[in-house]
Amino acid sequence: MSPSRTGSVWQRGLKRGEDFPVALVLALLLGLWCSQALEMSVGKVASVEALNGSSVLLPCTYSSCIGIQNLYFNWQYNDNGTYRKICEATIKGPGFEPNVILFWDRVEFVGSSRSSNVSIVLHNITFEDEGEYICFGRNPKEKFRNHSTIYTLIVVSELKVVDKTLTIIIASAVGGLIGLLIVVMLLKALILFVIAKNHEKNKECLVSSSGIDNTENGLSGSKADNKPTPKA
């Protein structure tokens, strides 16, 4: 289709009030906006299993393509549908450290705006601390768009011992196979070296035997040629 033909079709579509191009543009703009929105993340693993009485890190980081300004964040605990606030703070911008307000005595803020980190540590955990922890953020620079992510804490009386028998067997088999290949390569190199040495020795023997035969047969260059001619 020629450019003029394409242009006429577009113009006719606009004159008729067709909304398909407008909807397409809006969808693209919406996708671009969503890609720039604030995002809170707890990493690839969204749960942790910790020992009763220990300390556990609750990780959370934030990111935004267009930057942050007066970013508000907090941590909450889901207590059977009732959300209890653990801590909260506002980050004015990149490089500004937040003045965190703590609502739990056993909580320590370990994040930093330099690494876009708002993680906390929960000390001396008990079985009552088990459950969902929500990391929430709201960025006014994106028209107060907010986002949250959930991290699940599982409290146990003792940590499970991971059975590494299969791993050890596989590692031993692989190591044995590699060792066998190395031994085979060394034997091959040794055999080739011995064969080469024997070949050189055989060549030397052949040359020596050929010289001895020529001397005994009175050929040119032998002792028989050096005998004086008998006088008449």
XYZ file of N, CA and C in Angstrom:
696
model
N 0.854 -1.189 0.000
C 0.000 0.000 0.000
C 0.887 1.235 0.000
N 0.622 2.216 -0.850
C 1.445 3.404 -0.983
C 1.233 4.324 0.208
N 2.196 5.298 0.465
C 2.053 6.228 1.578
C 0.785 7.052 1.483
N 0.423 7.532 0.250
C -0.776 8.342 0.093
C -2.022 7.538 0.406
N -1.986 6.269 0.005
C -3.121 5.395 0.290
C -3.282 5.188 1.793
N -2.128 4.992 2.486
C -2.160 4.793 3.931
C -2.666 6.031 4.645
N -2.187 7.184 4.174
C -2.625 8.423 4.786
C -4.113 8.645 4.615
N -4.636 8.330 3.454
C -6.067 8.533 3.233
C -6.905 7.625 4.117
N -6.436 6.387 4.304
C -7.168 5.464 5.179
C -7.173 5.989 6.604
N -6.006 6.484 7.080
C -5.923 7.038 8.430
C -6.852 8.229 8.586
N -6.844 9.140 7.576
C -7.691 10.316 7.644
C -9.170 9.949 7.633
N -9.538 8.950 6.809
C -10.938 8.541 6.776
C -11.352 7.941 8.108
N -10.402 7.204 8.733
C -10.717 6.615 10.028
C -10.968 7.681 11.073
N -10.147 8.770 11.041
C -10.344 9.840 12.003
C -11.633 10.592 11.751
N -11.968 10.793 10.473
C -13.193 11.509 10.137
C -14.414 10.717 10.576
N -14.328 9.402 10.502
C -15.467 8.579 10.890
C -15.560 8.401 12.402
N -14.572 8.911 13.125
C -14.621 8.795 14.571
C -14.197 7.433 15.071
N -13.422 6.716 14.270
C -12.966 5.404 14.711
C -11.992 5.573 15.877
N -12.179 4.773 16.931
C -11.396 4.944 18.143
C -10.287 3.917 18.293
N -10.082 3.070 17.299
C -9.040 2.047 17.431
C -7.652 2.652 17.575
N -7.246 3.627 16.720
C -5.917 4.218 16.906
C -5.779 4.907 18.259
N -6.828 5.594 18.717
C -6.783 6.283 19.997
C -6.606 5.278 21.126
N -7.340 4.172 21.051
C -7.229 3.132 22.078
C -5.835 2.534 22.091
N -5.240 2.358 20.909
C -3.893 1.813 20.819
C -2.888 2.739 21.478
N -3.006 4.050 21.203
C -2.103 5.026 21.804
C -2.257 5.055 23.322
N -3.499 4.998 23.786
C -3.743 4.997 25.222
C -3.146 3.756 25.884
N -3.256 2.615 25.197
C -2.700 1.378 25.753
C -1.184 1.459 25.852
N -0.550 2.046 24.827
C 0.903 2.203 24.859
C 1.337 3.143 25.972
N 0.601 4.247 26.129
C 0.930 5.188 27.193
C 0.735 4.567 28.564
N -0.330 3.758 28.704
C -0.589 3.091 29.972
C 0.513 2.091 30.296
N 0.978 1.352 29.268
C 2.064 0.407 29.481
C 3.342 1.103 29.880
N 3.613 2.270 29.248
C 4.803 3.039 29.591
C 4.708 3.554 31.014
N 3.529 4.012 31.404
C 3.330 4.527 32.762
C 3.518 3.425 33.797
N 2.973 2.250 33.517
C 3.089 1.141 34.460
C 4.537 0.695 34.618
N 5.311 0.771 33.517
C 6.714 0.353 33.595
C 7.539 1.324 34.424
N 7.058 2.588 34.573
C 7.778 3.582 35.352
C 7.297 3.637 36.790
N 6.267 2.888 37.139
C 5.654 2.989 38.454
C 6.555 2.429 39.534
N 6.255 2.842 40.763
C 6.985 2.358 41.926
C 6.789 0.860 42.090
N 7.867 0.183 42.493
C 7.801 -1.252 42.727
C 8.563 -1.591 44.003
N 7.911 -2.328 44.885
C 8.539 -2.832 46.098
C 8.813 -4.319 45.894
N 9.966 -4.790 46.365
C 10.347 -6.182 46.119
C 11.037 -6.777 47.340
N 10.729 -8.056 47.605
C 11.395 -8.791 48.689
C 12.393 -9.794 48.129
N 12.646 -9.751 46.830
C 13.594 -10.660 46.218
C 12.920 -11.866 45.599
N 13.735 -12.809 45.138
C 13.223 -13.981 44.440
C 12.504 -14.953 45.379
N 12.939 -15.005 46.646
C 12.319 -15.903 47.625
C 11.464 -15.070 48.562
N 10.164 -15.341 48.594
C 9.221 -14.517 49.358
C 8.890 -15.101 50.718
N 9.722 -15.984 51.235
C 9.481 -16.557 52.556
C 10.802 -16.990 53.165
N 10.793 -17.136 54.495
C 11.989 -17.577 55.195
C 11.559 -18.452 56.365
N 12.386 -19.430 56.685
C 12.160 -20.315 57.827
C 13.236 -20.019 58.857
N 12.826 -19.544 60.032
C 13.782 -19.113 61.053
C 13.534 -19.851 62.366
N 14.591 -19.950 63.144
C 14.545 -20.679 64.408
C 13.956 -19.805 65.512
N 13.134 -20.401 66.339
C 12.523 -19.707 67.466
C 13.611 -19.121 68.371
N 13.477 -17.811 68.685
C 14.454 -17.128 69.530
C 15.586 -16.468 68.768
N 15.646 -16.647 67.464
C 16.726 -16.062 66.659
C 16.300 -14.712 66.089
N 17.188 -14.112 65.308
C 16.896 -12.866 64.594
C 16.751 -13.167 63.113
N 15.861 -12.457 62.455
C 15.609 -12.733 61.047
C 15.506 -11.424 60.276
N 16.053 -11.428 59.073
C 15.999 -10.264 58.192
C 14.738 -10.323 57.340
N 13.988 -9.226 57.323
C 12.831 -9.083 56.439
C 13.240 -8.110 55.327
N 13.579 -8.619 54.136
C 14.139 -7.761 53.087
C 13.066 -7.023 52.293
N 13.421 -5.830 51.846
C 12.530 -5.077 50.956
C 13.326 -3.959 50.292
N 13.206 -3.865 48.979
C 13.838 -2.789 48.214
C 12.793 -2.129 47.330
N 13.079 -0.905 46.904
C 12.156 -0.182 46.035
C 12.880 0.264 44.773
N 12.097 0.508 43.721
C 12.665 0.990 42.462
C 11.606 1.804 41.717
N 12.079 2.780 40.946
C 11.191 3.617 40.148
C 11.991 4.210 39.002
N 11.468 4.090 37.798
C 12.198 4.577 36.615
C 12.318 6.092 36.587
N 11.359 6.790 37.175
C 11.386 8.260 37.121
C 11.870 8.870 38.430
N 12.328 8.041 39.358
C 12.866 8.551 40.601
C 11.817 8.678 41.694
N 12.275 9.027 42.889
C 11.378 9.156 44.035
C 11.444 10.565 44.604
N 10.379 10.942 45.289
C 10.322 12.227 45.986
C 9.348 12.081 47.140
N 9.865 12.259 48.352
C 9.051 12.061 49.560
C 8.379 10.685 49.545
N 9.175 9.680 49.262
C 8.658 8.310 49.240
C 8.279 7.877 50.655
N 7.030 7.511 50.827
C 6.561 7.010 52.124
C 6.560 5.485 52.086
N 7.057 4.862 53.167
C 7.021 3.409 53.248
C 6.709 2.995 54.681
N 6.206 1.784 54.812
C 6.009 1.207 56.138
C 6.023 -0.308 56.049
N 6.204 -0.928 57.198
C 6.086 -2.375 57.347
C 4.866 -2.648 58.224
N 4.088 -3.664 57.816
C 2.919 -4.058 58.588
C 2.904 -5.568 58.772
N 2.249 -5.981 59.867
C 2.108 -7.405 60.148
C 0.637 -7.780 60.077
N 0.332 -8.819 59.303
C -1.047 -9.285 59.149
C -1.398 -10.206 60.314
N -2.076 -9.650 61.296
C -2.461 -10.398 62.494
C -3.909 -10.873 62.338
N -4.074 -11.977 61.578
C -5.405 -12.550 61.338
C -6.381 -11.522 60.753
N -5.905 -10.779 59.771
C -6.752 -9.797 59.102
C -6.622 -8.388 59.640
N -6.019 -8.242 60.809
C -5.765 -6.921 61.384
C -4.313 -6.543 61.114
N -4.108 -5.419 60.437
C -2.760 -5.021 60.036
C -2.157 -4.105 61.101
N -1.116 -4.614 61.736
C -0.415 -3.876 62.787
C 0.839 -3.244 62.203
N 0.951 -1.941 62.374
C 2.092 -1.215 61.812
C 3.338 -1.477 62.653
N 4.438 -1.809 61.944
C 5.706 -2.113 62.610
C 6.624 -0.898 62.623
N 6.725 -0.231 61.475
C 7.552 0.968 61.366
C 7.099 1.765 60.160
N 7.534 3.043 60.092
C 7.212 3.890 58.952
C 8.213 5.025 58.855
N 8.327 5.587 57.650
C 9.255 6.700 57.430
C 9.007 7.294 56.048
N 9.636 8.441 55.809
C 9.565 9.108 54.512
C 10.980 9.407 54.035
N 11.254 9.068 52.775
C 12.550 9.356 52.164
C 12.370 10.547 51.227
N 13.010 11.668 51.556
C 12.823 12.889 50.772
C 13.276 12.727 49.327
N 14.359 11.994 49.122
C 14.889 11.808 47.776
C 16.143 10.966 47.833
N 16.762 10.702 46.672
C 17.991 9.906 46.638
C 19.082 10.540 47.501
N 19.695 9.730 48.348
C 20.758 10.224 49.206
C 20.289 10.711 50.570
N 18.984 10.864 50.769
C 18.443 11.296 52.052
C 18.034 10.062 52.865
N 18.642 9.913 54.042
C 18.313 8.775 54.888
C 17.035 9.069 55.670
N 16.170 8.078 55.823
C 14.888 8.304 56.504
C 15.020 8.316 58.015
N 14.148 9.053 58.655
C 14.034 9.037 60.105
C 12.912 8.056 60.457
N 13.284 6.822 60.720
C 12.322 5.738 60.858
C 11.709 5.732 62.261
N 10.395 5.623 62.296
C 9.656 5.484 63.552
C 9.333 4.012 63.750
N 9.768 3.455 64.881
C 9.560 2.040 65.180
C 8.416 1.887 66.182
N 7.532 0.947 65.898
C 6.404 0.683 66.778
C 6.571 -0.626 67.550
N 7.569 -1.431 67.189
C 7.876 -2.681 67.885
C 9.246 -2.548 68.524
N 9.381 -3.038 69.740
C 10.649 -2.935 70.453
C 11.725 -3.830 69.850
N 11.329 -4.943 69.283
C 12.306 -5.929 68.804
C 12.685 -5.729 67.337
N 12.345 -4.595 66.780
C 12.594 -4.328 65.357
C 13.748 -3.342 65.196
N 14.595 -3.611 64.209
C 15.718 -2.730 63.881
C 15.694 -2.428 62.380
N 15.758 -1.151 62.039
C 15.802 -0.762 60.626
C 17.239 -0.843 60.136
N 17.474 -1.595 59.054
C 18.831 -1.790 58.530
C 18.943 -1.335 57.072
N 17.935 -0.623 56.578
C 17.959 -0.190 55.182
C 18.755 1.087 54.988
N 18.855 1.492 53.729
C 19.559 2.717 53.374
C 19.054 3.205 52.019
N 18.869 4.510 51.894
C 18.405 5.058 50.623
C 19.471 4.944 49.537
N 20.739 4.818 49.934
C 21.819 4.684 48.945
C 21.680 3.386 48.150
N 21.084 2.375 48.776
C 20.877 1.097 48.090
C 19.395 0.805 47.855
N 18.553 1.846 47.993
C 17.097 1.700 47.798
C 16.549 0.554 48.651
N 16.999 0.507 49.881
C 16.719 -0.619 50.770
C 15.949 -0.134 51.992
N 14.842 -0.790 52.302
C 14.049 -0.463 53.490
C 13.834 -1.730 54.329
N 14.839 -2.576 54.403
C 14.739 -3.840 55.134
C 14.772 -3.610 56.638
N 14.216 -4.575 57.370
C 14.231 -4.535 58.832
C 14.683 -5.888 59.365
N 15.130 -5.886 60.617
C 15.495 -7.117 61.316
C 14.583 -7.283 62.524
N 14.017 -8.449 62.650
C 13.161 -8.771 63.779
C 13.952 -9.668 64.733
N 14.193 -9.185 65.953
C 15.026 -9.898 66.913
C 14.171 -10.768 67.848
N 14.809 -11.820 68.338
C 14.210 -12.699 69.347
C 12.786 -13.103 68.949
N 12.665 -13.688 67.783
C 11.335 -14.030 67.279
C 10.726 -15.173 68.083
N 9.382 -15.203 68.091
C 8.629 -16.266 68.750
C 7.653 -16.860 67.737
N 6.958 -17.898 68.160
C 5.990 -18.525 67.273
C 4.835 -17.574 66.945
N 4.584 -16.605 67.822
C 3.518 -15.637 67.571
C 3.879 -14.668 66.454
N 5.177 -14.584 66.125
C 5.608 -13.679 65.052
C 5.427 -14.287 63.663
N 5.066 -15.537 63.614
C 4.897 -16.197 62.317
C 3.731 -15.591 61.553
N 3.920 -15.442 60.235
C 2.840 -14.916 59.401
C 3.356 -14.037 58.275
N 2.463 -13.190 57.761
C 2.759 -12.335 56.613
C 3.174 -10.937 57.061
N 4.246 -10.441 56.436
C 4.739 -9.093 56.680
C 4.667 -8.326 55.355
N 4.046 -7.156 55.396
C 3.807 -6.381 54.175
C 4.724 -5.165 54.152
N 5.467 -5.030 53.063
C 6.304 -3.851 52.825
C 5.553 -2.950 51.843
N 5.189 -1.756 52.296
C 4.331 -0.848 51.518
C 5.098 0.419 51.166
N 4.857 0.943 49.952
C 5.483 2.184 49.529
C 4.538 3.042 48.703
N 4.702 4.384 48.835
C 3.885 5.313 48.050
C 4.762 6.481 47.614
N 4.769 6.754 46.307
C 5.644 7.764 45.731
C 4.821 8.936 45.193
N 4.813 10.105 45.854
C 4.044 11.265 45.373
C 4.464 11.739 43.988
N 5.700 11.469 43.596
C 6.176 11.898 42.282
C 5.427 11.183 41.166
N 4.833 10.042 41.468
C 4.049 9.296 40.492
C 2.564 9.397 40.826
N 2.144 10.605 41.233
C 0.744 10.858 41.605
C 0.285 9.893 42.687
N 1.166 9.734 43.685
C 0.883 8.908 44.858
C 0.587 7.458 44.504
N 1.171 7.003 43.410
C 1.020 5.585 43.065
C 1.727 4.760 44.130
N 1.076 3.679 44.593
C 1.661 2.863 45.652
C 1.765 1.413 45.215
N 2.564 0.695 45.981
C 2.787 -0.717 45.699
C 3.180 -1.405 46.999
N 2.877 -2.694 47.102
C 3.233 -3.441 48.302
C 3.635 -4.858 47.920
N 4.376 -5.493 48.800
C 4.806 -6.870 48.586
C 4.783 -7.603 49.925
N 4.614 -8.904 49.883
C 4.428 -9.711 51.092
C 5.617 -10.648 51.294
N 6.076 -10.722 52.535
C 7.141 -11.638 52.921
C 6.617 -12.500 54.066
N 6.735 -13.811 53.918
C 6.173 -14.744 54.897
C 7.262 -15.297 55.807
N 7.016 -15.207 57.103
C 7.946 -15.737 58.106
C 7.376 -17.022 58.698
N 8.194 -18.064 58.696
C 7.831 -19.351 59.293
C 8.789 -19.617 60.448
N 8.242 -19.764 61.655
C 9.052 -19.979 62.851
C 9.009 -21.459 63.219
N 10.183 -22.051 63.431
C 10.280 -23.477 63.745
C 11.101 -23.667 65.008
N 10.894 -24.818 65.661
C 11.644 -25.125 66.883
C 13.041 -25.615 66.571
N 13.213 -26.215 65.411
C 14.537 -26.647 64.969
C 14.565 -26.655 63.449
N 15.711 -26.329 62.908
C 15.856 -26.276 61.462
C 15.997 -27.679 60.900
N 15.430 -27.883 59.745
C 15.507 -29.185 59.095
C 16.921 -29.447 58.602
N 17.364 -30.691 58.824
C 18.680 -31.098 58.328
C 18.515 -31.595 56.897
N 19.195 -30.956 56.003
C 19.094 -31.318 54.591
C 19.932 -32.564 54.318
N 19.291 -33.570 53.744
C 19.998 -34.808 53.402
C 20.830 -34.590 52.143
N 22.156 -34.638 52.318
C 23.069 -34.378 51.206
C 23.672 -35.657 50.640
N 23.046 -36.793 50.978
C 23.603 -38.067 50.518
C 23.639 -38.144 48.999
N 22.505 -37.802 48.362
C 22.438 -37.862 46.908
C 23.442 -36.913 46.274
N 23.570 -35.721 46.848
C 24.529 -34.750 46.316
C 25.954 -35.280 46.414
N 26.272 -35.914 47.551
C 27.617 -36.470 47.738
C 27.885 -37.593 46.743
N 26.861 -38.443 46.530
C 27.024 -39.549 45.578
C 27.274 -39.017 44.169
N 26.476 -38.023 43.772
C 26.645 -37.451 42.426
C 28.017 -36.794 42.286
N 28.415 -36.019 43.320
C 29.721 -35.355 43.268
C 30.857 -36.376 43.215
N 30.724 -37.484 43.982
C 31.764 -38.518 43.969
C 31.852 -39.201 42.606
N 30.665 -39.466 42.017
C 30.658 -40.109 40.696
C 31.298 -39.215 39.640
N 30.939 -37.939 39.670
C 31.519 -37.003 38.703
C 33.025 -36.876 38.917
N 33.424 -36.768 40.202
C 34.852 -36.666 40.493
C 35.613 -37.912 40.071
N 35.004 -39.102 40.306
C 35.655 -40.342 39.877
C 35.793 -40.434 38.376
N 34.756 -39.981 37.657
C 34.814 -40.005 36.197
C 35.901 -39.082 35.666
N 35.991 -37.903 36.252
C 37.031 -36.958 35.830
C 38.416 -37.529 36.122
N 38.581 -38.152 37.312
C 39.859 -38.758 37.650
C 40.230 -39.883 36.695
N 39.231 -40.704 36.314
C 39.482 -41.791 35.369
C 39.920 -41.258 34.014
N 39.280 -40.197 33.556
C 39.668 -39.595 32.275
C 41.098 -39.074 32.323
N 41.469 -38.468 33.458
C 42.833 -37.959 33.592
C 43.841 -39.101 33.549
N 43.535 -40.211 34.251
C 44.432 -41.373 34.248
C 44.570 -41.942 32.847
N 43.449 -42.051 32.110
C 43.489 -42.575 30.739
C 44.351 -41.695 29.844
N 44.207 -40.382 29.985
C 44.999 -39.459 29.167
C 46.486 -39.574 29.493
N 46.796 -39.723 30.790
C 48.206 -39.881 31.165
C 48.793 -41.186 30.627
N 48.017 -42.280 30.715
C 48.484 -43.553 30.173
C 48.692 -43.481 28.671
N 47.760 -42.789 27.982
C 47.890 -42.640 26.539
C 49.156 -41.878 26.179
N 49.412 -40.792 26.920
C 50.621 -40.007 26.659
C 51.877 -40.836 26.929
N 51.862 -41.645 28.004
C 53.016 -42.472 28.331
C 53.268 -43.536 27.270
N 52.197 -44.173 26.794
C 52.328 -45.209 25.757
C 52.876 -44.611 24.467
N 52.356 -43.427 24.079
C 52.854 -42.766 22.877
C 54.322 -42.398 23.017
N 54.722 -41.988 24.224
C 56.127 -41.636 24.462
C 57.031 -42.874 24.336
N 56.601 -43.998 24.917
C 57.391 -45.239 24.832
C 57.491 -45.716 23.390
N 56.375 -45.654 22.637
C 56.383 -46.066 21.229
C 57.348 -45.207 20.424
N 57.338 -43.898 20.670
C 58.236 -42.998 19.940
C 59.693 -43.310 20.248
N 59.980 -43.581 21.528
C 61.355 -43.912 21.896
C 61.810 -45.219 21.244
N 60.931 -46.223 21.239
C 61.271 -47.504 20.602
C 61.489 -47.337 19.106
N 60.689 -46.478 18.474
C 60.840 -46.238 17.046
C 62.199 -45.611 16.737
N 62.622 -44.643 17.551
C 63.927 -44.011 17.351
C 65.057 -45.022 17.562
N 64.890 -45.867 18.582
C 65.924 -46.877 18.852
C 66.054 -47.873 17.712
N 64.906 -48.275 17.129
C 64.922 -49.195 15.995
C 65.603 -48.575 14.784
N 65.398 -47.285 14.553
C 66.035 -46.600 13.431
C 67.546 -46.575 13.617
N 67.991 -46.321 14.855
C 69.424 -46.312 15.114
C 70.039 -47.702 14.889
N 69.318 -48.734 15.297
C 69.818 -50.095 15.095
C 69.922 -50.429 13.613
N 68.949 -50.004 12.825
C 68.968 -50.259 11.384
C 70.140 -49.564 10.712
N 70.420 -48.344 11.101
C 71.536 -47.602 10.520
C 72.852 -48.275 10.875
N 73.002 -48.675 12.133
C 74.234 -49.337 12.566
C 74.432 -50.667 11.843
N 73.362 -51.448 11.700
C 73.455 -52.742 11.015
C 73.829 -52.555 9.556
N 73.325 -51.533 8.910
C 73.624 -51.274 7.500
C 75.107 -50.941 7.320
N 75.710 -50.178 8.225
C 77.127 -49.834 8.127
C 78.020 -51.060 8.288
N 77.647 -51.935 9.218
C 78.435 -53.144 9.446
C 78.399 -54.059 8.228
N 77.242 -54.216 7.609
C 77.111 -55.073 6.421
C 77.941 -54.544 5.277
N 77.975 -53.246 5.076
C 78.752 -52.656 3.972
C 80.240 -52.901 4.178
N 80.684 -52.838 5.388
C 82.109 -53.051 5.680
C 82.500 -54.492 5.399
N 81.693 -55.423 5.824
C 82.010 -56.829 5.630
C 81.958 -57.228 4.158
N 81.135 -56.584 3.357
C 80.988 -56.937 1.941
C 81.989 -56.211 1.053
N 82.855 -55.393 1.582
C 83.891 -54.718 0.801
C 83.354 -53.660 -0.115
N 82.297 -52.977 0.268
C 81.716 -51.926 -0.560
C 82.538 -50.653 -0.427
N 82.210 -49.667 -1.261
C 82.921 -48.399 -1.283
C 82.908 -47.781 0.094
N 84.093 -47.330 0.488
C 84.172 -46.712 1.800
C 84.514 -47.688 2.876
N 84.701 -49.018 2.528
C 85.000 -50.028 3.535
C 86.496 -50.254 3.608
N 86.906 -51.079 4.590
C 88.318 -51.373 4.763
C 88.893 -52.161 3.590
N 88.093 -52.911 2.871
C 88.583 -53.705 1.730
C 89.106 -52.817 0.636
N 88.614 -51.592 0.489
C 89.045 -50.679 -0.571
C 90.422 -50.111 -0.269
N 90.817 -50.175 0.993
C 92.101 -49.547 1.369
C 93.271 -50.528 1.247
N 93.057 -51.800 0.827
C 94.135 -52.775 0.692
C 95.042 -52.399 -0.497
N 96.398 -52.503 -0.373
C 97.315 -52.149 -1.493
C 97.208 -53.165 -2.644
N 97.484 -52.663 -3.841
C 97.448 -53.524 -5.035
C 98.651 -54.435 -5.018
N 98.495 -55.743 -5.190
C 99.641 -56.674 -5.156
C 100.598 -56.446 -6.348
N 101.884 -56.529 -6.085
C 102.883 -56.300 -7.120
C 103.052 -57.541 -7.980
N 103.445 -57.343 -9.259
C 103.641 -58.471 -10.196
C 104.928 -59.209 -9.867
